[in-house]
Short mmCIF file of N, CA and C and ligand atoms in Angstrom, two decimals:
data_model
loop_
_atom_site.label_atom_id
_atom_site.label_comp_id
_atom_site.label_asym_id
_atom_site.label_seq_id
_atom_site.Cartn_x
_atom_site.Cartn_y
_atom_site.Cartn_z
N UNK A 1 57.98 81.42 -40.16
CA UNK A 1 57.97 80.87 -41.41
C UNK A 1 56.65 80.37 -41.67
N UNK A 2 55.69 81.29 -42.07
CA UNK A 2 54.18 80.77 -42.25
C UNK A 2 53.97 80.29 -43.68
N UNK A 3 55.00 80.47 -44.56
CA UNK A 3 54.63 79.95 -46.05
C UNK A 3 54.64 78.47 -46.05
N UNK A 4 53.39 77.74 -45.97
CA UNK A 4 53.34 76.41 -45.89
C UNK A 4 53.66 75.68 -47.19
N UNK A 5 53.72 76.61 -48.33
CA UNK A 5 54.04 76.04 -49.61
C UNK A 5 55.51 75.63 -49.76
N UNK A 6 56.37 76.14 -48.83
CA UNK A 6 57.82 75.83 -48.85
C UNK A 6 57.92 74.47 -48.27
N UNK A 7 58.53 73.47 -48.97
CA UNK A 7 58.81 72.14 -48.37
C UNK A 7 59.59 72.06 -47.18
N UNK A 8 59.35 71.19 -46.27
CA UNK A 8 60.08 71.01 -45.00
C UNK A 8 60.89 69.76 -45.19
N UNK A 9 62.18 69.78 -45.18
CA UNK A 9 62.81 68.48 -45.23
C UNK A 9 62.85 67.80 -43.87
N UNK A 10 62.93 66.51 -43.76
CA UNK A 10 63.01 65.82 -42.55
C UNK A 10 63.74 64.64 -42.65
N UNK A 11 64.57 64.30 -41.67
CA UNK A 11 65.48 63.02 -41.71
C UNK A 11 65.78 62.45 -40.43
N UNK A 12 65.82 61.22 -40.29
CA UNK A 12 66.19 60.48 -39.11
C UNK A 12 67.04 59.35 -39.34
N UNK A 13 67.63 58.66 -38.28
CA UNK A 13 68.04 57.36 -38.34
C UNK A 13 66.95 56.47 -37.58
N UNK A 14 67.34 55.12 -37.38
CA UNK A 14 66.28 54.22 -36.87
C UNK A 14 65.83 54.78 -35.41
N UNK A 15 66.79 55.52 -34.71
CA UNK A 15 66.38 55.99 -33.39
C UNK A 15 65.34 57.06 -33.44
N UNK A 16 65.15 57.58 -34.51
CA UNK A 16 64.27 58.89 -34.66
C UNK A 16 63.01 58.32 -35.58
N UNK A 17 63.12 57.19 -36.16
CA UNK A 17 62.23 56.82 -37.20
C UNK A 17 60.70 56.98 -36.75
N UNK A 18 60.37 56.47 -35.71
CA UNK A 18 58.91 56.59 -35.30
C UNK A 18 58.47 58.02 -34.94
N UNK A 19 59.33 58.67 -34.50
CA UNK A 19 59.10 60.10 -34.36
C UNK A 19 58.99 60.87 -35.58
N UNK A 20 59.73 60.51 -36.57
CA UNK A 20 59.68 61.21 -37.84
C UNK A 20 58.42 60.87 -38.55
N UNK A 21 57.95 59.76 -38.45
CA UNK A 21 56.66 59.32 -39.13
C UNK A 21 55.62 60.09 -38.43
N UNK A 22 55.66 60.18 -37.15
CA UNK A 22 54.59 60.94 -36.36
C UNK A 22 54.53 62.41 -36.76
N UNK A 23 55.81 63.08 -36.73
CA UNK A 23 55.83 64.46 -37.20
C UNK A 23 55.46 64.76 -38.57
N UNK A 24 55.76 63.86 -39.53
CA UNK A 24 55.34 64.06 -40.89
C UNK A 24 53.84 64.06 -40.93
N UNK A 25 53.25 63.24 -40.23
CA UNK A 25 51.86 63.05 -40.36
C UNK A 25 51.20 64.45 -39.74
N UNK A 26 51.80 64.91 -38.78
CA UNK A 26 51.22 66.12 -37.95
C UNK A 26 51.53 67.34 -38.87
N UNK A 27 52.68 67.45 -39.59
CA UNK A 27 53.06 68.53 -40.58
C UNK A 27 52.01 68.51 -41.61
N UNK A 28 51.79 67.38 -42.29
CA UNK A 28 50.98 67.23 -43.34
C UNK A 28 49.48 67.64 -43.03
N UNK A 29 49.09 67.12 -41.88
CA UNK A 29 47.67 67.49 -41.43
C UNK A 29 47.64 69.05 -41.19
N UNK A 30 48.67 69.67 -40.94
CA UNK A 30 48.85 71.11 -40.70
C UNK A 30 48.94 71.90 -41.85
N UNK A 31 49.08 71.24 -43.05
CA UNK A 31 49.10 71.83 -44.39
C UNK A 31 50.59 72.08 -44.89
N UNK A 32 51.61 71.47 -44.25
CA UNK A 32 52.99 71.56 -44.76
C UNK A 32 53.18 70.56 -45.79
N UNK A 33 54.10 70.76 -46.74
CA UNK A 33 54.67 69.86 -47.64
C UNK A 33 55.80 69.35 -47.24
N UNK A 34 56.17 67.91 -47.25
CA UNK A 34 57.31 67.44 -46.73
C UNK A 34 58.25 66.89 -47.70
N UNK A 35 59.38 66.93 -47.46
CA UNK A 35 60.54 66.18 -48.24
C UNK A 35 61.18 65.07 -47.29
N UNK A 36 60.80 63.89 -47.48
CA UNK A 36 61.36 62.90 -46.57
C UNK A 36 62.78 62.33 -47.09
N UNK A 37 63.76 62.62 -46.26
CA UNK A 37 65.12 62.20 -46.66
C UNK A 37 65.38 60.81 -46.14
N UNK A 38 64.35 60.05 -45.36
CA UNK A 38 64.52 58.98 -44.81
C UNK A 38 64.98 59.03 -43.34
N UNK A 39 65.30 57.89 -42.66
CA UNK A 39 65.20 56.54 -43.02
C UNK A 39 63.77 56.02 -43.20
N UNK A 40 63.57 55.03 -43.83
CA UNK A 40 62.23 54.52 -44.20
C UNK A 40 61.85 53.22 -43.29
N UNK A 41 62.55 52.78 -42.35
CA UNK A 41 62.08 51.58 -41.58
C UNK A 41 62.95 51.76 -40.29
N UNK A 42 62.53 50.81 -39.36
CA UNK A 42 63.27 50.75 -38.15
C UNK A 42 64.75 50.00 -38.23
N UNK A 43 65.02 49.57 -39.46
CA UNK A 43 66.32 48.94 -39.43
C UNK A 43 67.52 49.84 -39.20
N UNK A 44 68.53 49.24 -38.50
CA UNK A 44 69.58 49.98 -37.99
C UNK A 44 70.34 50.60 -39.22
N UNK A 45 70.72 51.93 -39.18
CA UNK A 45 71.41 52.58 -40.17
C UNK A 45 72.56 53.63 -39.52
N UNK A 46 73.27 54.18 -40.26
CA UNK A 46 74.34 55.02 -39.73
C UNK A 46 73.76 56.61 -39.84
N UNK A 47 73.56 57.16 -38.71
CA UNK A 47 72.82 58.52 -38.80
C UNK A 47 73.49 59.48 -39.78
N UNK A 48 74.84 59.49 -40.04
CA UNK A 48 75.38 60.53 -40.90
C UNK A 48 74.87 60.33 -42.35
N UNK A 49 74.52 59.06 -42.74
CA UNK A 49 74.14 58.77 -44.12
C UNK A 49 72.74 59.37 -44.43
N UNK A 50 71.98 59.62 -43.37
CA UNK A 50 70.64 60.27 -43.57
C UNK A 50 70.73 61.73 -43.44
N UNK A 51 71.61 62.20 -42.47
CA UNK A 51 71.72 63.68 -42.03
C UNK A 51 72.43 64.43 -43.14
N UNK A 52 73.60 63.92 -43.67
CA UNK A 52 74.36 64.79 -44.59
C UNK A 52 73.62 65.24 -45.64
N UNK A 53 72.79 64.30 -46.47
CA UNK A 53 72.01 64.97 -47.62
C UNK A 53 71.05 66.08 -47.19
N UNK A 54 70.38 66.00 -46.03
CA UNK A 54 69.52 67.00 -45.72
C UNK A 54 70.33 68.29 -45.37
N UNK A 55 71.34 68.08 -44.52
CA UNK A 55 72.22 69.38 -44.10
C UNK A 55 72.82 69.95 -45.28
N UNK A 56 73.18 69.24 -46.45
CA UNK A 56 73.76 69.82 -47.51
C UNK A 56 72.78 70.65 -48.30
N UNK A 57 71.61 70.19 -48.35
CA UNK A 57 70.46 70.95 -48.94
C UNK A 57 70.16 72.05 -48.36
N UNK A 58 70.17 72.15 -46.95
CA UNK A 58 69.90 73.40 -46.15
C UNK A 58 71.18 74.34 -46.48
N UNK A 59 72.30 73.86 -46.49
CA UNK A 59 73.65 74.62 -46.69
C UNK A 59 73.66 75.24 -47.96
N UNK A 60 73.06 74.70 -48.99
CA UNK A 60 73.12 75.16 -50.45
C UNK A 60 71.88 75.95 -50.71
N UNK A 61 70.98 76.15 -49.77
CA UNK A 61 69.74 77.01 -49.94
C UNK A 61 68.61 76.32 -50.63
N UNK A 62 68.61 75.00 -50.76
CA UNK A 62 67.44 74.47 -51.44
C UNK A 62 66.16 74.52 -50.54
N UNK A 63 66.39 74.48 -49.21
CA UNK A 63 65.39 74.58 -48.09
C UNK A 63 65.74 75.46 -47.05
N UNK A 64 64.93 76.46 -46.50
CA UNK A 64 65.19 77.45 -45.52
C UNK A 64 65.37 76.68 -44.21
N UNK A 65 64.55 75.71 -43.91
CA UNK A 65 64.61 75.09 -42.48
C UNK A 65 64.39 73.66 -42.58
N UNK A 66 64.99 72.80 -41.68
CA UNK A 66 64.78 71.48 -41.71
C UNK A 66 64.69 70.78 -40.32
N UNK A 67 64.35 69.49 -40.25
CA UNK A 67 64.01 68.89 -38.93
C UNK A 67 64.80 67.46 -39.04
N UNK A 68 65.50 67.21 -38.04
CA UNK A 68 66.31 66.00 -38.04
C UNK A 68 66.23 65.27 -36.64
N UNK A 69 66.41 63.92 -36.51
CA UNK A 69 66.31 63.28 -35.39
C UNK A 69 67.18 62.09 -35.35
N UNK A 70 67.71 61.75 -34.27
CA UNK A 70 68.27 60.26 -33.99
C UNK A 70 67.86 60.07 -32.59
N UNK A 71 68.35 59.00 -32.04
CA UNK A 71 67.87 58.56 -30.67
C UNK A 71 68.13 59.65 -29.60
N UNK A 72 69.26 60.26 -29.64
CA UNK A 72 69.73 61.30 -28.64
C UNK A 72 69.54 62.69 -29.15
N UNK A 73 69.49 62.93 -30.51
CA UNK A 73 69.55 64.23 -31.24
C UNK A 73 70.88 64.58 -31.35
N UNK A 74 71.86 64.06 -30.61
CA UNK A 74 73.21 64.67 -30.68
C UNK A 74 74.01 64.21 -31.97
N UNK A 75 73.96 62.92 -32.41
CA UNK A 75 74.63 62.54 -33.60
C UNK A 75 74.16 63.27 -34.79
N UNK A 76 72.79 63.50 -34.94
CA UNK A 76 72.31 64.19 -36.15
C UNK A 76 72.75 65.69 -35.99
N UNK A 77 72.72 66.25 -34.83
CA UNK A 77 73.03 67.66 -34.77
C UNK A 77 74.46 67.86 -35.14
N UNK A 78 75.31 67.01 -34.52
CA UNK A 78 76.78 67.19 -34.76
C UNK A 78 77.17 66.95 -36.25
N UNK A 79 76.50 66.15 -36.97
CA UNK A 79 76.72 65.71 -38.33
C UNK A 79 76.26 67.14 -39.15
N UNK A 80 75.00 67.53 -38.81
CA UNK A 80 74.52 68.78 -39.55
C UNK A 80 75.32 70.00 -39.44
N UNK A 81 75.86 70.21 -38.17
CA UNK A 81 76.56 71.32 -37.99
C UNK A 81 78.05 71.32 -38.58
N UNK A 82 78.30 70.19 -39.36
CA UNK A 82 79.62 70.28 -40.07
C UNK A 82 79.50 71.23 -41.34
N UNK A 83 78.38 71.69 -41.60
CA UNK A 83 78.27 72.48 -42.90
C UNK A 83 78.15 73.95 -42.38
N UNK A 84 78.99 74.77 -42.95
CA UNK A 84 79.11 76.21 -42.55
C UNK A 84 77.81 76.91 -42.56
N UNK A 85 76.99 76.63 -43.44
CA UNK A 85 75.62 77.40 -43.49
C UNK A 85 74.60 76.69 -42.70
N UNK A 86 74.78 75.84 -41.87
CA UNK A 86 73.87 75.14 -41.09
C UNK A 86 74.11 75.64 -39.59
N UNK A 87 72.98 75.85 -39.00
CA UNK A 87 73.06 76.10 -37.57
C UNK A 87 71.84 75.22 -36.94
N UNK A 88 72.21 74.08 -36.52
CA UNK A 88 71.38 73.10 -35.92
C UNK A 88 71.27 73.16 -34.43
N UNK A 89 70.03 73.34 -33.82
CA UNK A 89 69.97 73.30 -32.42
C UNK A 89 69.31 72.02 -31.86
N UNK A 90 69.81 71.58 -30.97
CA UNK A 90 69.43 70.40 -30.22
C UNK A 90 68.20 70.85 -29.24
N UNK A 91 67.00 70.43 -29.33
CA UNK A 91 65.82 70.95 -28.66
C UNK A 91 65.09 69.87 -27.96
N UNK A 92 64.93 70.04 -26.70
CA UNK A 92 64.08 69.04 -25.96
C UNK A 92 62.96 69.71 -25.20
N UNK A 93 62.86 70.98 -25.30
CA UNK A 93 61.65 71.85 -24.81
C UNK A 93 61.34 72.87 -25.79
N UNK A 94 60.03 73.29 -25.62
CA UNK A 94 59.41 74.32 -26.54
C UNK A 94 60.36 75.59 -26.41
N UNK A 95 60.71 75.86 -25.19
CA UNK A 95 61.64 77.17 -24.87
C UNK A 95 62.88 77.01 -25.59
N UNK A 96 63.51 75.89 -25.66
CA UNK A 96 64.74 75.64 -26.31
C UNK A 96 64.63 75.94 -27.86
N UNK A 97 63.49 75.40 -28.45
CA UNK A 97 63.25 75.76 -29.90
C UNK A 97 62.93 77.23 -30.12
N UNK A 98 62.37 77.88 -29.20
CA UNK A 98 62.06 79.34 -29.45
C UNK A 98 63.38 80.08 -29.34
N UNK A 99 64.17 79.79 -28.46
CA UNK A 99 65.51 80.34 -28.20
C UNK A 99 66.46 80.19 -29.34
N UNK A 100 66.55 78.94 -29.78
CA UNK A 100 67.51 78.71 -30.88
C UNK A 100 67.00 79.24 -32.27
N UNK A 101 65.83 79.61 -32.42
CA UNK A 101 65.29 80.65 -33.49
C UNK A 101 65.61 82.06 -33.09
N UNK A 102 65.21 82.51 -31.90
CA UNK A 102 65.36 83.91 -31.72
C UNK A 102 66.85 84.39 -31.57
N UNK A 103 67.70 83.54 -30.97
CA UNK A 103 69.13 83.93 -30.64
C UNK A 103 70.08 83.45 -31.62
N UNK A 104 69.95 82.11 -32.13
CA UNK A 104 70.99 81.55 -33.02
C UNK A 104 70.50 81.47 -34.51
N UNK A 105 69.27 82.07 -34.83
CA UNK A 105 68.84 81.78 -36.19
C UNK A 105 68.96 80.45 -36.66
N UNK A 106 68.70 79.46 -35.88
CA UNK A 106 68.82 77.98 -36.25
C UNK A 106 67.94 77.83 -37.45
N UNK A 107 68.68 77.06 -38.45
CA UNK A 107 67.89 76.56 -39.57
C UNK A 107 67.65 75.01 -39.62
N UNK A 108 68.09 74.42 -38.50
CA UNK A 108 67.68 73.03 -38.38
C UNK A 108 67.38 72.76 -36.96
N UNK A 109 66.39 72.09 -36.59
CA UNK A 109 66.09 71.66 -35.44
C UNK A 109 66.37 70.07 -35.20
N UNK A 110 67.17 69.71 -34.13
CA UNK A 110 67.35 68.34 -33.93
C UNK A 110 66.65 67.93 -32.66
N UNK A 111 65.84 66.86 -32.85
CA UNK A 111 65.02 66.48 -31.71
C UNK A 111 65.44 64.98 -31.38
N UNK A 112 65.49 64.77 -30.08
CA UNK A 112 65.91 63.50 -29.44
C UNK A 112 64.80 62.53 -29.58
N UNK A 113 64.80 61.45 -30.48
CA UNK A 113 63.70 60.60 -30.69
C UNK A 113 63.34 59.67 -29.58
N UNK A 114 64.36 59.44 -28.67
CA UNK A 114 64.16 58.42 -27.55
C UNK A 114 64.05 59.10 -26.27
N UNK A 115 63.92 60.45 -26.22
CA UNK A 115 64.01 60.92 -24.82
C UNK A 115 62.89 61.94 -24.54
N UNK A 116 62.05 62.27 -25.56
CA UNK A 116 60.84 63.05 -25.09
C UNK A 116 59.73 62.39 -25.85
N UNK A 117 58.49 62.81 -25.52
CA UNK A 117 57.28 62.17 -25.99
C UNK A 117 57.03 62.94 -27.36
N UNK A 118 56.27 62.23 -28.12
CA UNK A 118 55.97 62.68 -29.55
C UNK A 118 55.14 64.13 -29.52
N UNK A 119 54.26 64.12 -28.56
CA UNK A 119 53.46 65.40 -28.54
C UNK A 119 54.36 66.53 -28.17
N UNK A 120 55.29 66.33 -27.34
CA UNK A 120 56.28 67.48 -27.06
C UNK A 120 57.10 67.81 -28.40
N UNK A 121 57.58 66.67 -29.05
CA UNK A 121 58.36 66.89 -30.23
C UNK A 121 57.47 67.76 -31.28
N UNK A 122 56.29 67.54 -31.38
CA UNK A 122 55.38 68.22 -32.34
C UNK A 122 55.30 69.73 -31.79
N UNK A 123 55.17 69.99 -30.57
CA UNK A 123 55.25 71.47 -30.11
C UNK A 123 56.48 72.13 -30.33
N UNK A 124 57.62 71.38 -30.25
CA UNK A 124 58.87 71.86 -30.47
C UNK A 124 59.06 72.26 -31.97
N UNK A 125 58.60 71.29 -32.76
CA UNK A 125 58.73 71.61 -34.26
C UNK A 125 57.77 72.93 -34.80
N UNK A 126 56.64 72.87 -34.08
CA UNK A 126 55.86 74.13 -34.32
C UNK A 126 56.40 75.40 -33.95
N UNK A 127 57.06 75.35 -32.73
CA UNK A 127 57.86 76.52 -32.21
C UNK A 127 58.93 76.93 -33.04
N UNK A 128 59.66 75.94 -33.61
CA UNK A 128 60.80 76.15 -34.44
C UNK A 128 60.35 76.80 -35.72
N UNK A 129 59.26 76.35 -36.32
CA UNK A 129 58.86 76.83 -37.59
C UNK A 129 58.22 78.25 -37.45
N UNK A 130 57.72 78.50 -36.26
CA UNK A 130 56.81 79.71 -36.15
C UNK A 130 57.46 80.87 -35.38
N UNK A 131 58.79 80.60 -35.05
CA UNK A 131 59.47 81.66 -34.27
C UNK A 131 60.59 82.41 -35.11
N UNK A 132 60.63 83.54 -35.11
CA UNK A 132 61.63 84.42 -35.95
C UNK A 132 62.70 84.74 -35.20
N UNK A 133 63.91 85.05 -36.03
CA UNK A 133 65.11 85.48 -35.46
C UNK A 133 64.90 86.85 -34.95
N UNK A 134 65.54 87.14 -33.74
CA UNK A 134 65.33 88.58 -33.13
C UNK A 134 66.21 89.58 -33.77
N UNK A 135 67.34 89.12 -34.38
CA UNK A 135 68.24 90.11 -34.98
C UNK A 135 68.92 90.99 -33.84
N UNK A 136 69.20 92.13 -34.02
CA UNK A 136 69.80 92.97 -33.17
C UNK A 136 71.23 92.49 -32.73
N UNK A 137 71.35 92.36 -31.36
CA UNK A 137 72.71 92.03 -30.84
C UNK A 137 73.05 90.59 -31.26
N UNK A 138 72.10 89.85 -31.68
CA UNK A 138 72.37 88.48 -32.09
C UNK A 138 73.03 88.28 -33.46
N UNK A 139 72.79 89.31 -34.31
CA UNK A 139 73.43 89.25 -35.74
C UNK A 139 74.88 89.05 -35.76
N UNK A 140 75.60 89.78 -35.01
CA UNK A 140 76.97 89.73 -35.04
C UNK A 140 77.59 88.41 -34.32
N UNK A 141 76.85 87.93 -33.44
CA UNK A 141 77.17 86.72 -32.69
C UNK A 141 76.99 85.54 -33.75
N UNK A 142 75.80 85.48 -34.47
CA UNK A 142 75.60 84.51 -35.34
C UNK A 142 76.59 84.61 -36.55
N UNK A 143 76.94 85.75 -36.98
CA UNK A 143 77.88 85.81 -37.97
C UNK A 143 79.28 85.21 -37.60
N UNK A 144 79.61 85.45 -36.36
CA UNK A 144 80.91 84.96 -36.00
C UNK A 144 80.96 83.29 -35.86
N UNK A 145 79.85 82.76 -35.95
CA UNK A 145 79.84 81.30 -35.67
C UNK A 145 80.75 80.63 -36.76
N UNK A 146 80.54 81.05 -37.93
CA UNK A 146 81.32 80.37 -39.01
C UNK A 146 82.70 81.00 -39.32
N UNK A 147 83.06 81.95 -38.48
CA UNK A 147 84.45 82.65 -38.59
C UNK A 147 85.53 81.87 -37.86
N UNK A 148 86.01 80.75 -38.34
CA UNK A 148 86.90 79.90 -37.59
C UNK A 148 88.22 80.66 -37.50
N UNK A 149 88.90 80.40 -36.45
CA UNK A 149 90.29 81.02 -36.13
C UNK A 149 91.32 80.44 -36.81
C1 RB5 B 1 71.55 54.88 -32.56
O1 RB5 B 1 71.42 53.68 -31.62
C2 RB5 B 1 71.92 55.93 -31.69
O2 RB5 B 1 73.21 55.85 -31.47
C3 RB5 B 1 71.80 57.20 -32.57
O3 RB5 B 1 70.25 57.26 -32.82
C4 RB5 B 1 71.97 58.60 -31.96
O4 RB5 B 1 71.60 58.69 -30.60
C5 RB5 B 1 73.39 58.93 -31.99
O5 RB5 B 1 73.80 60.08 -31.62
#
């Protein structure tokens, strides 16, 4: 996704706030436009309140890809994946980010704000934004994700 004119939505709770601020600065320096869904301080908040609006916007096609964080990355990812059109991958390495794009066609990356360093998080975000879906055998697998029994 090399079209940097397409805004990138980003959201976190307090556990991911410092990382979100760092990543927004890096993204802007790199020429991306950001839509900041909050949170806007270190004050304690409930992560679903921040993640639902971003996930809904991805689900309804307002943005093609987004970035979310909480302390572990789990609560944010679990919340986002409640939307049928969302495929949020929890990534703590660059390879995880590449794989969730290549194999899962992930449209959200969830990053653990308290478990990896900020420079690694930036590498993960770049990998997520710059890696394309492989297609092929993964298409029918991804199509089946939203086919509940
Ligand atoms: C907040 O303390 C923490 O629970 C939250 O950021 C996240 O890790 C939840 O999954």
